[in-house]
Amino acid sequence: MPTCAALIVAAGRGSRFGGSLPKQYAPLRGENVLRRTLRAFASHPGVQRVVVAIHPDDQAIFNATAAGLPKVSSVHGGAQRQDSVRLGLEALAAEAPDLVLIHDGARPMISAALIDRVIAGLSGADGILPAVPVIDTLKRVDGDRIGETVPRENLVRAQTPQGFRFPAILAAHRALAGESLTDDAAVLERAGKTVKIVRGDEANIKVTTMDDLARLEGTLGETRIGQGFDVHKFGHGDGVWLCGLKVAHTQGLVGHSDADVALHAATDAILGAIGAGDIGQHFPPSDPKWKGAASHQFLRHAYDLLLARGGSLTHLDFTIICERPKVGPHRAAMVASVAKILGLEEGRISVKATTTEGLGFTGRQEGIAAQAVATVRV
Ligand code: MG
């Protein structure tokens, strides 16, 4: 087995990205883009070492990004991408691995299978480039005018990781120091060596804009649905709490907390979607701490658990079941109240109500029942 190092290029400032952080440090479902990239290489059995070329200003955020990952260390990059790669290769020169895989830090969707293909390809070449076909018709333009149609036969789109025999790419980078070629395959080509291609991966996109990041977020994770149900009975009082709102009524609801039956159902719905138990486990009625507690904190706690898992709430749908009080006049305010508790757009919250046609305990006006369904992405 040849020894193999990965060199991750993450020193750029990402001028096209427009966020407050360089794109490689932008959050992506619970971790940042670069950490996801690093995990792919650090966990690959064929890669013994991962060196990351970073911007000197990013040392602190890099340390936090790489915390706990095996095999990973950093080196300060240079002004241009090519400088950063050369400095990273120099950092590996002492141990001189047989192979090096040079990869963009902003390509977090790199798969173990593609890493395998690049390593395997290097048994028959000095350089390997993963390539994907050009599918769209290509046009050369002059301002807003079409100049010509470029034949796309024999054209491919180059991805990373580009793999190299280490001595060959180190020598080529040393010889071409100070130039600014677009990728490392071009550096090796200029040194007169042959670069071959292997099949790339359409999923292995480079995050360049906020739109790329948003698209990527949409493809990650899975949709889950959790449901919650709760009942509280009527007792003395002058109103009931529903969805974090006090609604005037001739009675109150009895409960250890403020008895907000709707928020309790929603709390259980979110906990259910992430398999995190139920509201009684998190906030035991036996604990005097929660006596008379405002239930928005229960919902917020469940939501924070979801966020901590890198999840997001797509939609939260309530059904409040009672004869009285009438929910309709308060529906919009309830939606606004829940949206405010969660810091989400009102469009993600739905409040509906129904009676049970006078039947059962809700029909006899002994209490209020509530159901909630949470759709989450985790
Ligand atoms: Mg309850």
mmCIF file with all atom_site columns, C-alpha atoms in Angstrom, residues 167-260:
data_model
loop_
_atom_site.group_PDB
_atom_site.id
_atom_site.type_symbol
_atom_site.label_atom_id
_atom_site.label_alt_id
_atom_site.label_comp_id
_atom_site.label_asym_id
_atom_site.label_entity_id
_atom_site.label_seq_id
_atom_site.pdbx_PDB_ins_code
_atom_site.Cartn_x
_atom_site.Cartn_y
_atom_site.Cartn_z
_atom_site.occupancy
_atom_site.B_iso_or_equiv
_atom_site.pdbx_formal_charge
_atom_site.auth_seq_id
_atom_site.auth_comp_id
_atom_site.auth_asym_id
_atom_site.auth_atom_id
_atom_site.pdbx_PDB_model_num
ATOM 1  C CA . PRO A 1 167 ? 7.871   13.749 -5.766  1.00 0.00 ? 167 PRO A CA 1
ATOM 2  C CA . ALA A 1 168 ? 6.543   14.697 -9.234  1.00 0.00 ? 168 ALA A CA 1
ATOM 3  C CA . ILE A 1 169 ? 4.080   17.358 -8.032  1.00 0.00 ? 169 ILE A CA 1
ATOM 4  C CA . LEU A 1 170 ? 6.507   18.782 -5.445  1.00 0.00 ? 170 LEU A CA 1
ATOM 5  C CA . ALA A 1 171 ? 9.196   19.196 -8.130  1.00 0.00 ? 171 ALA A CA 1
ATOM 6  C CA . ALA A 1 172 ? 6.693   20.771 -10.552 1.00 0.00 ? 172 ALA A CA 1
ATOM 7  C CA . HIS A 1 173 ? 5.431   23.264 -7.968  1.00 0.00 ? 173 HIS A CA 1
ATOM 8  C CA . ARG A 1 174 ? 8.968   24.202 -6.989  1.00 0.00 ? 174 ARG A CA 1
ATOM 9  C CA . ALA A 1 175 ? 9.887   24.765 -10.626 1.00 0.00 ? 175 ALA A CA 1
ATOM 10 C CA . LEU A 1 176 ? 6.798   26.913 -11.277 1.00 0.00 ? 176 LEU A CA 1
ATOM 11 C CA . ALA A 1 177 ? 6.774   28.848 -7.976  1.00 0.00 ? 177 ALA A CA 1
ATOM 12 C CA . GLY A 1 178 ? 5.328   32.334 -8.373  1.00 0.00 ? 178 GLY A CA 1
ATOM 13 C CA . GLU A 1 179 ? 3.037   31.486 -11.270 1.00 0.00 ? 179 GLU A CA 1
ATOM 14 C CA . SER A 1 180 ? -0.706  31.331 -10.955 1.00 0.00 ? 180 SER A CA 1
ATOM 15 C CA . LEU A 1 181 ? -2.053  28.285 -12.783 1.00 0.00 ? 181 LEU A CA 1
ATOM 16 C CA . THR A 1 182 ? -5.683  27.378 -12.121 1.00 0.00 ? 182 THR A CA 1
ATOM 17 C CA . ASP A 1 183 ? -5.121  23.895 -10.771 1.00 0.00 ? 183 ASP A CA 1
ATOM 18 C CA . ASP A 1 184 ? -2.441  21.421 -9.854  1.00 0.00 ? 184 ASP A CA 1
ATOM 19 C CA . ALA A 1 185 ? -3.005  19.234 -12.872 1.00 0.00 ? 185 ALA A CA 1
ATOM 20 C CA . ALA A 1 186 ? -1.993  22.269 -14.961 1.00 0.00 ? 186 ALA A CA 1
ATOM 21 C CA . VAL A 1 187 ? 1.196   22.592 -12.902 1.00 0.00 ? 187 VAL A CA 1
ATOM 22 C CA . LEU A 1 188 ? 2.087   18.960 -13.591 1.00 0.00 ? 188 LEU A CA 1
ATOM 23 C CA . GLU A 1 189 ? 1.203   19.306 -17.290 1.00 0.00 ? 189 GLU A CA 1
ATOM 24 C CA . ARG A 1 190 ? 3.522   22.310 -17.561 1.00 0.00 ? 190 ARG A CA 1
ATOM 25 C CA . ALA A 1 191 ? 6.254   20.151 -16.095 1.00 0.00 ? 191 ALA A CA 1
ATOM 26 C CA . GLY A 1 192 ? 5.742   17.803 -19.046 1.00 0.00 ? 192 GLY A CA 1
ATOM 27 C CA . LYS A 1 193 ? 4.047   14.955 -17.172 1.00 0.00 ? 193 LYS A CA 1
ATOM 28 C CA . THR A 1 194 ? 0.843   13.222 -18.171 1.00 0.00 ? 194 THR A CA 1
ATOM 29 C CA . VAL A 1 195 ? -2.338  13.627 -16.170 1.00 0.00 ? 195 VAL A CA 1
ATOM 30 C CA . LYS A 1 196 ? -5.089  11.056 -16.630 1.00 0.00 ? 196 LYS A CA 1
ATOM 31 C CA . ILE A 1 197 ? -8.724  11.296 -15.678 1.00 0.00 ? 197 ILE A CA 1
ATOM 32 C CA . VAL A 1 198 ? -11.046 9.203  -13.561 1.00 0.00 ? 198 VAL A CA 1
ATOM 33 C CA . ARG A 1 199 ? -14.804 9.571  -13.276 1.00 0.00 ? 199 ARG A CA 1
ATOM 34 C CA . GLY A 1 200 ? -15.698 12.465 -11.000 1.00 0.00 ? 200 GLY A CA 1
ATOM 35 C CA . ASP A 1 201 ? -18.887 12.922 -9.023  1.00 0.00 ? 201 ASP A CA 1
ATOM 36 C CA . GLU A 1 202 ? -21.678 15.419 -9.765  1.00 0.00 ? 202 GLU A CA 1
ATOM 37 C CA . ALA A 1 203 ? -22.389 15.671 -6.025  1.00 0.00 ? 203 ALA A CA 1
ATOM 38 C CA . ASN A 1 204 ? -18.837 16.875 -5.385  1.00 0.00 ? 204 ASN A CA 1
ATOM 39 C CA . ILE A 1 205 ? -19.654 20.540 -5.966  1.00 0.00 ? 205 ILE A CA 1
ATOM 40 C CA . LYS A 1 206 ? -17.511 23.480 -4.989  1.00 0.00 ? 206 LYS A CA 1
ATOM 41 C CA . VAL A 1 207 ? -19.277 25.950 -2.715  1.00 0.00 ? 207 VAL A CA 1
ATOM 42 C CA . THR A 1 208 ? -18.729 29.312 -4.366  1.00 0.00 ? 208 THR A CA 1
ATOM 43 C CA . THR A 1 209 ? -21.856 31.331 -3.611  1.00 0.00 ? 209 THR A CA 1
ATOM 44 C CA . MET A 1 210 ? -24.502 31.500 -0.881  1.00 0.00 ? 210 MET A CA 1
ATOM 45 C CA . ASP A 1 211 ? -26.867 29.843 -3.379  1.00 0.00 ? 211 ASP A CA 1
ATOM 46 C CA . ASP A 1 212 ? -24.535 26.837 -3.627  1.00 0.00 ? 212 ASP A CA 1
ATOM 47 C CA . LEU A 1 213 ? -24.612 26.538 0.136   1.00 0.00 ? 213 LEU A CA 1
ATOM 48 C CA . ALA A 1 214 ? -28.402 26.795 0.298   1.00 0.00 ? 214 ALA A CA 1
ATOM 49 C CA . ARG A 1 215 ? -28.743 24.112 -2.415  1.00 0.00 ? 215 ARG A CA 1
ATOM 50 C CA . LEU A 1 216 ? -26.348 21.851 -0.559  1.00 0.00 ? 216 LEU A CA 1
ATOM 51 C CA . GLU A 1 217 ? -28.257 22.290 2.699   1.00 0.00 ? 217 GLU A CA 1
ATOM 52 C CA . GLY A 1 218 ? -31.397 21.157 0.895   1.00 0.00 ? 218 GLY A CA 1
ATOM 53 C CA . THR A 1 219 ? -29.765 17.918 -0.223  1.00 0.00 ? 219 THR A CA 1
ATOM 54 C CA . LEU A 1 220 ? -28.278 17.037 3.158   1.00 0.00 ? 220 LEU A CA 1
ATOM 55 C CA . GLY A 1 221 ? -30.071 15.151 5.851   1.00 0.00 ? 221 GLY A CA 1
ATOM 56 C CA . GLU A 1 222 ? -33.496 13.624 5.837   1.00 0.00 ? 222 GLU A CA 1
ATOM 57 C CA . THR A 1 223 ? -37.024 14.790 6.501   1.00 0.00 ? 223 THR A CA 1
ATOM 58 C CA . ARG A 1 224 ? -38.629 13.475 9.663   1.00 0.00 ? 224 ARG A CA 1
ATOM 59 C CA . ILE A 1 225 ? -42.055 13.947 11.149  1.00 0.00 ? 225 ILE A CA 1
ATOM 60 C CA . GLY A 1 226 ? -42.896 13.977 14.839  1.00 0.00 ? 226 GLY A CA 1
ATOM 61 C CA . GLN A 1 227 ? -46.325 14.207 16.398  1.00 0.00 ? 227 GLN A CA 1
ATOM 62 C CA . GLY A 1 228 ? -47.454 15.304 19.833  1.00 0.00 ? 228 GLY A CA 1
ATOM 63 C CA . PHE A 1 229 ? -50.750 15.152 21.729  1.00 0.00 ? 229 PHE A CA 1
ATOM 64 C CA . ASP A 1 230 ? -51.801 16.679 25.036  1.00 0.00 ? 230 ASP A CA 1
ATOM 65 C CA . VAL A 1 231 ? -54.890 17.262 27.172  1.00 0.00 ? 231 VAL A CA 1
ATOM 66 C CA . HIS A 1 232 ? -55.535 19.568 30.097  1.00 0.00 ? 232 HIS A CA 1
ATOM 67 C CA . LYS A 1 233 ? -58.778 19.818 32.002  1.00 0.00 ? 233 LYS A CA 1
ATOM 68 C CA . PHE A 1 234 ? -60.700 22.953 32.812  1.00 0.00 ? 234 PHE A CA 1
ATOM 69 C CA . GLY A 1 235 ? -60.638 24.428 36.317  1.00 0.00 ? 235 GLY A CA 1
ATOM 70 C CA . HIS A 1 236 ? -60.972 27.785 37.986  1.00 0.00 ? 236 HIS A CA 1
ATOM 71 C CA . GLY A 1 237 ? -59.570 30.743 36.113  1.00 0.00 ? 237 GLY A CA 1
ATOM 72 C CA . ASP A 1 238 ? -60.204 33.621 33.759  1.00 0.00 ? 238 ASP A CA 1
ATOM 73 C CA . GLY A 1 239 ? -58.524 32.351 30.648  1.00 0.00 ? 239 GLY A CA 1
ATOM 74 C CA . VAL A 1 240 ? -56.455 29.621 29.006  1.00 0.00 ? 240 VAL A CA 1
ATOM 75 C CA . TRP A 1 241 ? -52.921 29.686 27.613  1.00 0.00 ? 241 TRP A CA 1
ATOM 76 C CA . LEU A 1 242 ? -52.838 28.478 24.019  1.00 0.00 ? 242 LEU A CA 1
ATOM 77 C CA . CYS A 1 243 ? -49.758 28.787 21.786  1.00 0.00 ? 243 CYS A CA 1
ATOM 78 C CA . GLY A 1 244 ? -48.102 31.129 24.279  1.00 0.00 ? 244 GLY A CA 1
ATOM 79 C CA . LEU A 1 245 ? -51.111 33.470 24.286  1.00 0.00 ? 245 LEU A CA 1
ATOM 80 C CA . LYS A 1 246 ? -53.619 34.003 27.102  1.00 0.00 ? 246 LYS A CA 1
ATOM 81 C CA . VAL A 1 247 ? -57.140 33.717 25.707  1.00 0.00 ? 247 VAL A CA 1
ATOM 82 C CA . ALA A 1 248 ? -59.901 35.092 27.941  1.00 0.00 ? 248 ALA A CA 1
ATOM 83 C CA . HIS A 1 249 ? -62.387 32.412 29.051  1.00 0.00 ? 249 HIS A CA 1
ATOM 84 C CA . THR A 1 250 ? -64.722 31.679 31.929  1.00 0.00 ? 250 THR A CA 1
ATOM 85 C CA . GLN A 1 251 ? -62.361 28.927 33.109  1.00 0.00 ? 251 GLN A CA 1
ATOM 86 C CA . GLY A 1 252 ? -58.654 28.164 33.178  1.00 0.00 ? 252 GLY A CA 1
ATOM 87 C CA . LEU A 1 253 ? -56.737 24.970 32.422  1.00 0.00 ? 253 LEU A CA 1
ATOM 88 C CA . VAL A 1 254 ? -55.326 22.927 35.276  1.00 0.00 ? 254 VAL A CA 1
ATOM 89 C CA . GLY A 1 255 ? -51.691 21.894 35.101  1.00 0.00 ? 255 GLY A CA 1
ATOM 90 C CA . HIS A 1 256 ? -48.368 21.996 36.866  1.00 0.00 ? 256 HIS A CA 1
ATOM 91 C CA . SER A 1 257 ? -47.046 24.619 34.436  1.00 0.00 ? 257 SER A CA 1
ATOM 92 C CA . ASP A 1 258 ? -49.214 27.214 32.699  1.00 0.00 ? 258 ASP A CA 1
ATOM 93 C CA . ALA A 1 259 ? -51.022 24.236 31.087  1.00 0.00 ? 259 ALA A CA 1
ATOM 94 C CA . ASP A 1 260 ? -50.507 25.493 27.527  1.00 0.00 ? 260 ASP A CA 1
#
